[in-house]
Amino acid sequence: MQFTVSQAPINEFQGQALILFVPSEGELPKATAVINEQLSGFIAQLQQNNDMKGKVGDTLVIPQASGPRLILVGMGKNPMSGKDFCKAINAAAKTLKASAANDAAIDLSDIEIEGFDSEWAHKQLGQSFQDALYHFDECKSKKDESPAKIEGLTVIAENTAEIDLKFGQALAKGMAFAKKLGDMPPNVVTPSYLADEADKLATLSNNLTTKILDEDQMEELGMGSFLSVAKGSIEPGKIICMEYMAGKAGDAPHVLVGKGITFDTGGISLKPGAGMDEMKYDMCGAASVLGTMLAIIELELPINFVGVVAAAENMPSGHASKPGDIVTAMNGTTIEILNTDAEGRLVLCDALSYTIDTYKPASIVDIATLTGACMAALGRVNSGLFSTDEDLVNELLSASNTSRDTVWRLPLEDEYQELLDSNFADIANIGGPLAGATTAACFLSRFTEGQKWAHLDIAGTAWNSGGKAKGATGRPVPLLVNYLANKI
């Protein structure tokens, strides 16, 4: 998709559509007012007749006998909230995609957003319209011969908007990469497939190199926890390290660690069959790290950043771990496996230990579709945030607010740690029926002591279930890219 910045008035646009904002009350924004005057008050008459009430996200497409069609978008009140602006822009992108037009013009210069400036608005614009292009038909024998396309968007703005549009566009490309990895079938997306995708990313930037640990290397390193999960599958586990070093030489990198369970049956603690196909999405933490890396490459951010993926399948077999097994993690901690379906923390703990030993990171954030308990608590609106480092919490909350990729902080007090006590090992891999999201975070905290560390549980936000809405969301790529961009 091509973004063009122009200073010409919107009524001089010669393309196929004009995107115009209509408020629920008050005066029309300048761009809409210009077209309204040109059409002898037609848009204002639509308001008066309640054909276009201006409710946030409502749209109305008006064809013209000559000239571009009008896509009217409800904006609610002006100034708008950041949430309402994003809703309106997403509605505009989806409506344009569904229309017969393949290009349009838009002017945000008179749209006020509470707490945000035009730079933020143009970033969101670039992200939403690029994201609207996502279309998954990789596995269909008959492709959609004429998928809806948006070929170009002319933005009436100062030339500086080009930088902001590029940021949003790069972010959406990272989201699309993460979505595609999640939506692909698990017989294709294996740990080895993710390793190959990481190697492909390395061809896009001279600043990026990859390092892949195989199971023999993990055995030598004493990663008994990771291997206890991987050994149940014929697909070999991998720890994938992507080292993007474009910052100051010698500066410690910021690290993201993603859970990459490419399919999760639950192992011997087998999951119910209904909906188990969605367990291909248990690698969305890994997908978000890969998507973030692509966005960082696109933006050429001058930062030292390492993306780590802990990739394995969790399968039931004669080699699989059993409830009651005790394994030893890389840092020497012994773990009693009470439930083999709590496997994400078993691969992540060794990946975290390796990451800390190898990279001595300035900060470390892990991202995982870790617990149904987090989904029960927060639904599909907020990702769960856990950390005891107040500075890091504030950085992630700030990035969440900017990106509108929302998180909610959940407790991580020491009092929860005793729920992980085991009679037979140093720690159990589950903490019982209560506070499941917190005890999972407590488990990981045992392997990150003394580090600037946070955990994101994206079990509820990484994908949507059921019907036409089913599919990966690309979250939390927007949060992570903004978080890293703020480090510069």
Coordinates of C-alpha atoms in Angstrom, one line a residue:
M1 CA 0.0 0.0 0.0
Q2 CA 1.3 3.4 -1.0
F3 CA 0.9 6.4 1.4
T4 CA 1.2 9.9 -0.2
V5 CA 1.3 13.1 1.8
S6 CA -0.1 16.1 0.0
Q7 CA -0.8 19.8 1.0
A8 CA -3.4 20.1 -1.7
P9 CA -7.0 20.7 -0.5
I10 CA -9.1 17.5 -0.2
N11 CA -11.6 18.7 -2.7
E12 CA -8.9 18.6 -5.4
F13 CA -8.3 14.9 -5.0
Q14 CA -8.9 13.0 -8.2
G15 CA -9.1 9.5 -6.8
Q16 CA -12.0 7.2 -6.0
A17 CA -13.0 8.1 -2.5
L18 CA -12.9 10.8 0.2
I19 CA -13.0 9.8 3.8
L20 CA -14.8 12.5 5.8
F21 CA -15.5 12.6 9.5
V22 CA -19.0 13.5 10.9
P23 CA -19.5 14.5 14.6
S24 CA -22.5 13.6 16.7
E25 CA -22.8 17.2 17.7
G26 CA -21.1 20.5 16.9
E27 CA -19.5 21.9 13.7
L28 CA -18.2 19.7 10.9
P29 CA -14.4 19.4 10.7
K30 CA -12.9 21.7 8.0
A31 CA -12.4 19.0 5.4
T32 CA -15.9 17.7 5.7
A33 CA -17.3 21.3 5.8
V34 CA -15.5 22.1 2.5
I35 CA -17.1 19.1 0.7
N36 CA -20.5 19.8 2.4
E37 CA -20.4 23.4 1.0
Q38 CA -19.4 22.1 -2.4
L39 CA -22.5 19.8 -2.3
S40 CA -24.8 22.5 -1.2
G41 CA -25.2 21.3 2.4
F42 CA -25.8 17.7 1.6
I43 CA -23.8 16.2 4.5
A44 CA -25.4 18.6 7.0
Q45 CA -28.8 17.5 5.7
L46 CA -27.9 13.9 6.2
Q47 CA -27.2 14.8 9.9
Q48 CA -30.4 16.6 10.3
N49 CA -32.4 13.7 8.8
N50 CA -30.6 11.2 11.1
D51 CA -29.2 9.3 8.1
M52 CA -25.8 9.9 9.6
K53 CA -25.9 10.5 13.3
G54 CA -22.1 10.7 13.8
K55 CA -21.9 7.8 16.3
V56 CA -18.3 6.6 16.7
G57 CA -17.4 4.0 14.1
D58 CA -20.7 4.3 12.1
T59 CA -20.1 4.6 8.3
L60 CA -22.1 5.6 5.3
V61 CA -20.9 5.3 1.7
I62 CA -22.3 7.9 -0.7
P63 CA -21.7 7.4 -4.5
Q64 CA -21.5 10.5 -6.7
A65 CA -22.4 10.7 -10.4
S66 CA -19.2 12.5 -10.9
G67 CA -16.2 12.7 -8.6
P68 CA -15.1 10.4 -5.8
R69 CA -17.5 8.5 -3.6
L70 CA -17.9 9.8 0.0
I71 CA -17.1 7.6 2.9
L72 CA -18.7 9.3 6.0
V73 CA -17.3 8.1 9.3
G74 CA -18.9 8.9 12.6
M75 CA -16.5 10.4 15.1
G76 CA -18.7 11.2 18.1
K77 CA -17.5 14.3 19.9
N78 CA -14.7 16.5 18.8
P79 CA -12.2 16.4 20.6
M80 CA -12.2 12.6 20.5
S81 CA -10.7 10.2 22.9
G82 CA -7.8 8.1 21.7
K83 CA -10.0 5.0 21.9
D84 CA -12.8 6.6 19.8
F85 CA -10.2 7.8 17.2
C86 CA -8.8 4.3 16.8
K87 CA -12.4 2.9 16.5
A88 CA -13.2 5.5 13.8
I89 CA -10.1 5.0 11.8
N90 CA -10.5 1.2 11.9
A91 CA -14.0 1.6 10.7
A92 CA -12.9 3.9 7.9
A93 CA -10.2 1.3 6.8
K94 CA -12.6 -1.6 6.8
T95 CA -15.3 0.3 4.9
L96 CA -12.8 1.5 2.3
K97 CA -11.6 -2.1 1.9
A98 CA -15.1 -3.4 1.4
S99 CA -16.0 -0.7 -1.1
A100 CA -15.3 -0.7 -4.8
A101 CA -12.7 2.0 -4.3
N102 CA -9.0 1.1 -4.1
D103 CA -7.7 4.6 -3.1
A104 CA -8.8 7.5 -1.0
A105 CA -7.9 10.8 0.5
I106 CA -8.2 11.7 4.2
D107 CA -7.5 14.9 6.2
L108 CA -6.9 14.7 10.0
S109 CA -5.7 18.3 10.4
D110 CA -8.9 19.5 12.2
I111 CA -9.4 16.3 14.3
E112 CA -8.6 16.9 17.9
I113 CA -7.7 13.9 20.1
E114 CA -7.5 14.2 23.9
G115 CA -4.0 13.6 25.1
F116 CA -2.5 12.9 21.7
D117 CA -1.0 14.9 18.9
S118 CA -1.0 14.7 15.1
E119 CA 2.1 12.6 15.1
W120 CA 0.3 9.9 17.1
A121 CA -2.8 10.2 14.9
H122 CA -0.8 9.6 11.7
K123 CA 0.9 6.6 13.2
Q124 CA -2.4 5.1 14.0
L125 CA -3.7 5.9 10.5
G126 CA -0.7 4.2 8.9
Q127 CA -1.2 1.1 11.2
S128 CA -4.9 0.8 10.7
F129 CA -5.0 1.1 6.9
Q130 CA -2.0 -1.2 6.4
D131 CA -3.5 -3.7 8.9
A132 CA -6.8 -3.7 6.9
L133 CA -4.9 -5.4 4.0
Y134 CA -4.3 -8.6 6.0
H135 CA -5.9 -11.6 4.2
F136 CA -5.2 -15.2 4.9
D137 CA -5.8 -17.8 2.2
E138 CA -2.5 -19.5 2.3
C139 CA -4.0 -23.0 2.6
K140 CA -7.0 -22.7 0.3
S141 CA -6.8 -24.6 -3.1
K142 CA -8.7 -21.8 -4.8
K143 CA -7.4 -18.3 -3.9
D144 CA -9.6 -15.3 -3.8
E145 CA -9.1 -13.9 -7.3
S146 CA -10.1 -10.4 -6.4
P147 CA -9.5 -9.8 -2.7
A148 CA -10.4 -6.3 -1.5
K149 CA -7.4 -4.0 -1.8
I150 CA -6.4 -0.6 -0.8
E151 CA -3.7 0.5 -3.2
G152 CA -3.2 4.1 -2.0
L153 CA -4.1 6.6 0.6
T154 CA -3.5 10.3 0.2
V155 CA -3.1 12.1 3.5
I156 CA -3.6 15.8 3.6
A157 CA -0.9 16.9 6.0
E158 CA 2.6 18.4 6.3
N159 CA 5.5 16.4 4.9
T160 CA 6.6 15.4 8.4
A161 CA 3.6 13.1 8.5
E162 CA 5.5 10.7 6.2
I163 CA 7.7 9.6 9.1
D164 CA 4.7 8.9 11.3
L165 CA 2.9 7.0 8.5
K166 CA 6.0 4.9 7.9
F167 CA 6.1 4.0 11.6
G168 CA 2.5 2.8 11.6
Q169 CA 2.9 0.9 8.4
A170 CA 6.0 -0.9 9.7
L171 CA 4.1 -1.8 12.9
A172 CA 1.2 -3.2 10.9
K173 CA 3.6 -5.3 8.8
G174 CA 5.0 -6.8 12.0
M175 CA 1.4 -7.5 13.1
A176 CA 0.6 -9.2 9.8
F177 CA 3.7 -11.4 10.1
A178 CA 2.7 -12.4 13.6
K179 CA -0.9 -13.1 12.4
K180 CA 0.2 -15.2 9.5
L181 CA 2.5 -17.4 11.8
G182 CA -0.4 -17.9 14.2
D183 CA -3.0 -18.6 11.5
M184 CA -0.9 -21.2 9.6
P185 CA -1.6 -24.8 10.5
P186 CA 0.5 -26.6 13.1
N187 CA 1.6 -29.3 10.7
V188 CA 3.4 -26.5 8.9
V189 CA 4.5 -24.2 11.7
T190 CA 6.8 -26.4 13.7
P191 CA 9.8 -25.3 15.9
S192 CA 12.0 -25.8 12.8
Y193 CA 9.7 -23.6 10.7
L194 CA 10.0 -20.8 13.2
A195 CA 13.8 -21.2 13.1
D196 CA 13.7 -20.9 9.3
E197 CA 11.6 -17.8 9.5
A198 CA 14.1 -16.2 11.9
D199 CA 16.9 -17.0 9.5
K200 CA 14.9 -15.3 6.7
L201 CA 14.6 -12.2 8.8
A202 CA 18.4 -12.1 9.1
T203 CA 18.6 -11.6 5.4
L204 CA 16.7 -8.3 5.7
S205 CA 19.2 -6.5 7.9
N206 CA 23.0 -6.5 8.2
N207 CA 22.4 -5.7 11.9
L208 CA 20.6 -9.0 12.6
T209 CA 22.2 -12.5 13.1
T210 CA 20.5 -15.6 14.3
K211 CA 21.7 -18.5 16.6
I212 CA 19.7 -21.7 17.0
L213 CA 20.1 -24.1 19.9
D214 CA 19.2 -27.7 19.2
E215 CA 18.3 -30.4 21.7
D216 CA 21.8 -31.7 21.9
Q217 CA 23.1 -28.3 22.9
M218 CA 20.3 -27.9 25.4
E219 CA 21.2 -31.2 26.9
E220 CA 24.8 -30.0 27.4
L221 CA 23.5 -26.8 29.0
G222 CA 21.3 -28.8 31.5
M223 CA 18.0 -27.6 30.2
G224 CA 16.0 -30.5 31.6
S225 CA 12.8 -28.4 32.0
F226 CA 12.6 -27.4 28.4
L227 CA 13.5 -30.9 27.2
S228 CA 10.9 -32.5 29.4
V229 CA 8.3 -30.8 27.1
A230 CA 10.1 -31.3 23.8
K231 CA 10.8 -35.0 24.2
G232 CA 7.1 -35.9 23.8
S233 CA 7.1 -34.9 20.1
I234 CA 8.9 -36.1 17.0
E235 CA 9.4 -32.4 16.2
P236 CA 12.7 -31.3 17.8
G237 CA 12.6 -28.3 20.1
K238 CA 14.6 -25.2 19.3
I239 CA 15.7 -22.1 21.2
I240 CA 15.9 -19.3 18.6
C241 CA 18.0 -16.2 19.3
M242 CA 17.8 -13.2 17.0
E243 CA 20.5 -10.6 17.8
Y244 CA 19.7 -7.2 16.3
M245 CA 22.7 -4.9 17.2
A246 CA 22.2 -1.5 15.8
G247 CA 22.7 0.5 18.9
K248 CA 25.9 1.6 20.7
A249 CA 28.6 -1.0 20.8
G250 CA 28.8 -2.6 24.2
D251 CA 25.4 -1.5 25.5
A252 CA 23.4 -4.3 27.0
P253 CA 20.5 -5.4 24.8
H254 CA 16.8 -5.2 25.6
V255 CA 15.4 -8.7 25.3
L256 CA 12.0 -10.2 24.5
V257 CA 11.4 -13.9 25.1
G258 CA 8.4 -15.5 23.4
K259 CA 6.7 -18.8 24.2
G260 CA 6.6 -20.9 21.0
I261 CA 4.5 -24.0 21.7
T262 CA 3.6 -24.7 18.1
F263 CA 0.8 -27.1 19.2
D264 CA -0.4 -27.8 22.7
T265 CA -2.3 -31.0 23.3
G266 CA -1.7 -30.7 27.0
G267 CA 0.5 -33.7 26.9
I268 CA -0.4 -36.6 29.2
S269 CA -2.7 -34.1 31.0
L270 CA -4.7 -34.0 27.7
K271 CA -6.9 -31.1 26.9
P272 CA -10.6 -31.5 26.0
G273 CA -11.1 -32.1 22.2
A274 CA -13.5 -29.2 21.7
G275 CA -11.6 -26.2 20.4
M276 CA -8.2 -28.0 20.6
D277 CA -7.5 -26.8 17.0
E278 CA -7.0 -23.3 18.5
M279 CA -3.9 -24.6 20.4
K280 CA -2.0 -23.8 17.2
Y281 CA -2.1 -20.3 18.6
D282 CA 0.0 -21.3 21.7
M283 CA 3.0 -20.0 19.8
C284 CA 1.6 -16.4 19.5
G285 CA 4.2 -15.1 22.1
A286 CA 6.9 -16.3 19.7
A287 CA 5.0 -14.9 16.7
S288 CA 4.9 -11.5 18.5
V289 CA 8.6 -11.5 19.0
L290 CA 9.2 -12.3 15.3
G291 CA 6.7 -9.7 14.3
T292 CA 8.3 -7.1 16.5
M293 CA 11.7 -8.0 15.0
L294 CA 10.3 -7.4 11.5
A295 CA 8.9 -4.0 12.5
I296 CA 12.3 -3.0 14.1
I297 CA 14.1 -4.0 10.9
E298 CA 11.6 -2.0 8.8
L299 CA 12.2 1.1 11.0
E300 CA 15.9 0.6 11.2
L301 CA 15.8 1.5 14.9
P302 CA 19.2 2.2 16.4
I303 CA 18.9 -0.2 19.4
N304 CA 20.5 -3.4 20.7
F305 CA 17.6 -5.8 20.8
V306 CA 17.5 -9.6 21.2
G307 CA 14.4 -11.7 20.4
V308 CA 14.4 -15.2 21.9
V309 CA 11.9 -17.9 20.9
A310 CA 11.4 -21.0 23.0
A311 CA 9.9 -23.4 20.5
A312 CA 8.5 -26.9 21.1
E313 CA 5.5 -29.1 20.6
N314 CA 3.6 -30.5 23.6
M315 CA 2.4 -34.0 22.6
P316 CA 1.4 -37.2 24.4
S317 CA 3.6 -40.1 23.6
G318 CA 5.6 -42.9 25.2
H319 CA 8.4 -40.3 25.6
A320 CA 6.3 -37.6 27.1
S321 CA 6.6 -36.4 30.7
K322 CA 4.1 -37.7 33.3
P323 CA 2.5 -36.0 36.2
G324 CA 4.8 -36.6 39.2
D325 CA 8.0 -36.5 37.1
I326 CA 10.8 -34.3 38.5
V327 CA 13.1 -32.5 36.2
T328 CA 16.1 -30.2 36.7
A329 CA 16.2 -26.7 35.1
M330 CA 19.3 -25.0 33.7
N331 CA 19.8 -23.0 36.8
G332 CA 19.7 -26.2 39.0
T333 CA 16.1 -25.8 40.3
T334 CA 14.2 -29.1 40.5
I335 CA 10.6 -29.0 39.3
E336 CA 7.8 -31.4 40.1
I337 CA 5.5 -31.6 37.1
L338 CA 2.1 -31.9 38.5
N339 CA 0.3 -31.0 35.2
T340 CA 1.9 -31.5 31.8
D341 CA -0.5 -28.9 30.4
A342 CA 1.5 -26.2 32.3
E343 CA 4.3 -26.6 29.8
G344 CA 4.8 -23.0 28.7
R345 CA 6.5 -22.1 32.0
L346 CA 8.7 -25.2 31.6
V347 CA 10.2 -24.1 28.3
L348 CA 10.3 -20.4 29.3
C349 CA 12.2 -20.9 32.5
D350 CA 15.2 -22.5 30.7
A351 CA 15.0 -19.9 27.9
L352 CA 15.1 -17.1 30.5
S353 CA 18.0 -18.6 32.3
Y354 CA 20.0 -18.9 29.1
T355 CA 19.0 -15.4 28.0
I356 CA 20.2 -13.9 31.3
D357 CA 23.5 -15.8 31.3
T358 CA 24.3 -15.1 27.6
Y359 CA 23.2 -11.5 27.1
K360 CA 23.2 -9.9 30.5
P361 CA 20.2 -7.9 29.3
A362 CA 19.3 -4.3 30.3
S363 CA 15.7 -5.5 30.5
I364 CA 13.8 -8.7 29.7
V365 CA 10.1 -9.1 28.9
D366 CA 8.6 -12.5 28.3
I367 CA 5.4 -12.9 26.3
A368 CA 3.2 -16.0 26.5
T369 CA -0.2 -17.4 26.0
L370 CA 0.3 -18.8 29.4
T371 CA -2.9 -19.3 31.4
G372 CA -6.6 -19.7 31.0
A373 CA -6.8 -18.0 34.4
C374 CA -5.6 -14.7 32.8
M375 CA -8.2 -15.0 30.1
A376 CA -10.9 -15.6 32.7
A377 CA -9.8 -12.5 34.6
L378 CA -9.3 -10.1 31.7
G379 CA -11.1 -11.5 28.8
R380 CA -9.9 -10.4 25.3
V381 CA -9.5 -6.8 26.2
N382 CA -6.3 -6.5 28.2
S383 CA -3.2 -8.6 28.4
G384 CA -2.0 -9.4 31.9
L385 CA 1.1 -7.6 33.1
F386 CA 3.3 -8.9 36.0
S387 CA 6.4 -7.3 37.4
T388 CA 7.9 -6.0 40.6
D389 CA 10.1 -3.4 38.7
E390 CA 8.1 -0.2 38.9
D391 CA 10.2 1.6 36.2
L392 CA 9.6 -1.3 33.7
V393 CA 5.9 -1.4 34.6
N394 CA 5.6 2.3 33.9
E395 CA 7.4 1.9 30.6
L396 CA 5.1 -0.9 29.5
L397 CA 2.0 1.0 30.7
S398 CA 3.1 4.1 28.7
A399 CA 3.7 2.0 25.6
S400 CA 0.3 0.4 26.1
N401 CA -1.4 3.8 26.3
T402 CA 0.3 5.0 23.2
S403 CA -0.3 1.9 21.2
R404 CA -3.9 1.3 22.5
D405 CA -2.7 -2.3 22.9
T406 CA -3.9 -2.5 26.4
V407 CA -2.6 -4.3 29.5
W408 CA -3.7 -4.6 33.1
R409 CA -1.3 -5.1 35.9
L410 CA -2.0 -8.2 38.1
P411 CA -0.4 -9.0 41.5
L412 CA 2.9 -10.7 42.0
E413 CA 3.3 -10.5 45.8
D414 CA 5.7 -12.9 47.6
E415 CA 2.7 -14.4 49.5
Y416 CA 1.6 -16.2 46.3
Q417 CA 5.0 -18.0 46.0
E418 CA 4.1 -20.6 48.7
L419 CA 1.4 -22.0 46.5
L420 CA 4.2 -23.5 44.4
D421 CA 5.7 -25.5 47.2
S422 CA 6.4 -29.1 46.5
N423 CA 6.9 -32.0 49.0
F424 CA 9.4 -33.6 46.6
A425 CA 11.2 -30.9 44.6
D426 CA 12.2 -27.3 44.9
I427 CA 9.1 -26.1 43.2
A428 CA 5.9 -27.4 41.5
N429 CA 4.9 -26.4 38.0
I430 CA 1.4 -25.4 39.1
G431 CA 0.0 -23.8 42.2
G432 CA -3.5 -25.2 42.5
P433 CA -6.9 -23.8 41.4
L434 CA -6.5 -20.3 42.8
A435 CA -4.7 -17.3 41.3
G436 CA -3.4 -19.3 38.3
A437 CA -2.1 -16.4 36.3
T438 CA -0.2 -15.0 39.3
T439 CA 1.3 -18.4 40.3
A440 CA 2.5 -18.9 36.7
A441 CA 4.2 -15.5 36.9
C442 CA 5.6 -16.4 40.3
F443 CA 7.1 -19.6 38.8
L444 CA 8.9 -17.5 36.1
S445 CA 10.1 -15.0 38.6
R446 CA 12.1 -17.8 40.3
F447 CA 14.3 -17.7 37.2
T448 CA 14.7 -14.0 36.8
E449 CA 15.6 -12.8 40.3
G450 CA 17.6 -9.6 40.3
Q451 CA 16.6 -8.8 36.7
K452 CA 14.6 -5.9 35.3
W453 CA 11.9 -8.3 34.2
A454 CA 8.2 -8.3 33.3
H455 CA 5.8 -11.0 32.1
L456 CA 3.0 -10.5 29.6
D457 CA 0.2 -13.1 29.6
I458 CA -1.5 -12.8 26.3
A459 CA -3.8 -15.9 26.5
G460 CA -6.9 -13.8 26.0
T461 CA -5.6 -11.2 23.5
A462 CA -3.5 -13.2 21.0
W463 CA -6.3 -14.6 19.0
N464 CA -10.1 -14.5 18.5
S465 CA -12.2 -17.6 18.6
G466 CA -15.1 -18.9 16.6
G467 CA -16.8 -18.1 13.3
K468 CA -15.6 -15.4 10.9
A469 CA -13.8 -13.6 13.7
K470 CA -11.5 -16.6 14.3
G471 CA -7.8 -15.7 13.8
A472 CA -4.7 -14.2 15.3
T473 CA -4.8 -10.6 16.3
G474 CA -1.1 -9.6 16.0
R475 CA -1.1 -8.4 19.6
P476 CA 1.0 -7.4 21.5
V477 CA 3.3 -6.3 18.5
P478 CA 2.0 -2.7 18.8
L479 CA 2.8 -2.6 22.5
L480 CA 6.3 -4.1 22.1
V481 CA 7.3 -1.9 19.1
N482 CA 6.3 1.2 21.0
Y483 CA 8.1 0.0 24.1
L484 CA 11.3 -0.6 22.3
A485 CA 11.1 2.6 20.2
N486 CA 10.8 4.6 23.5
K487 CA 14.2 3.1 24.5
I488 CA 16.0 5.2 21.9

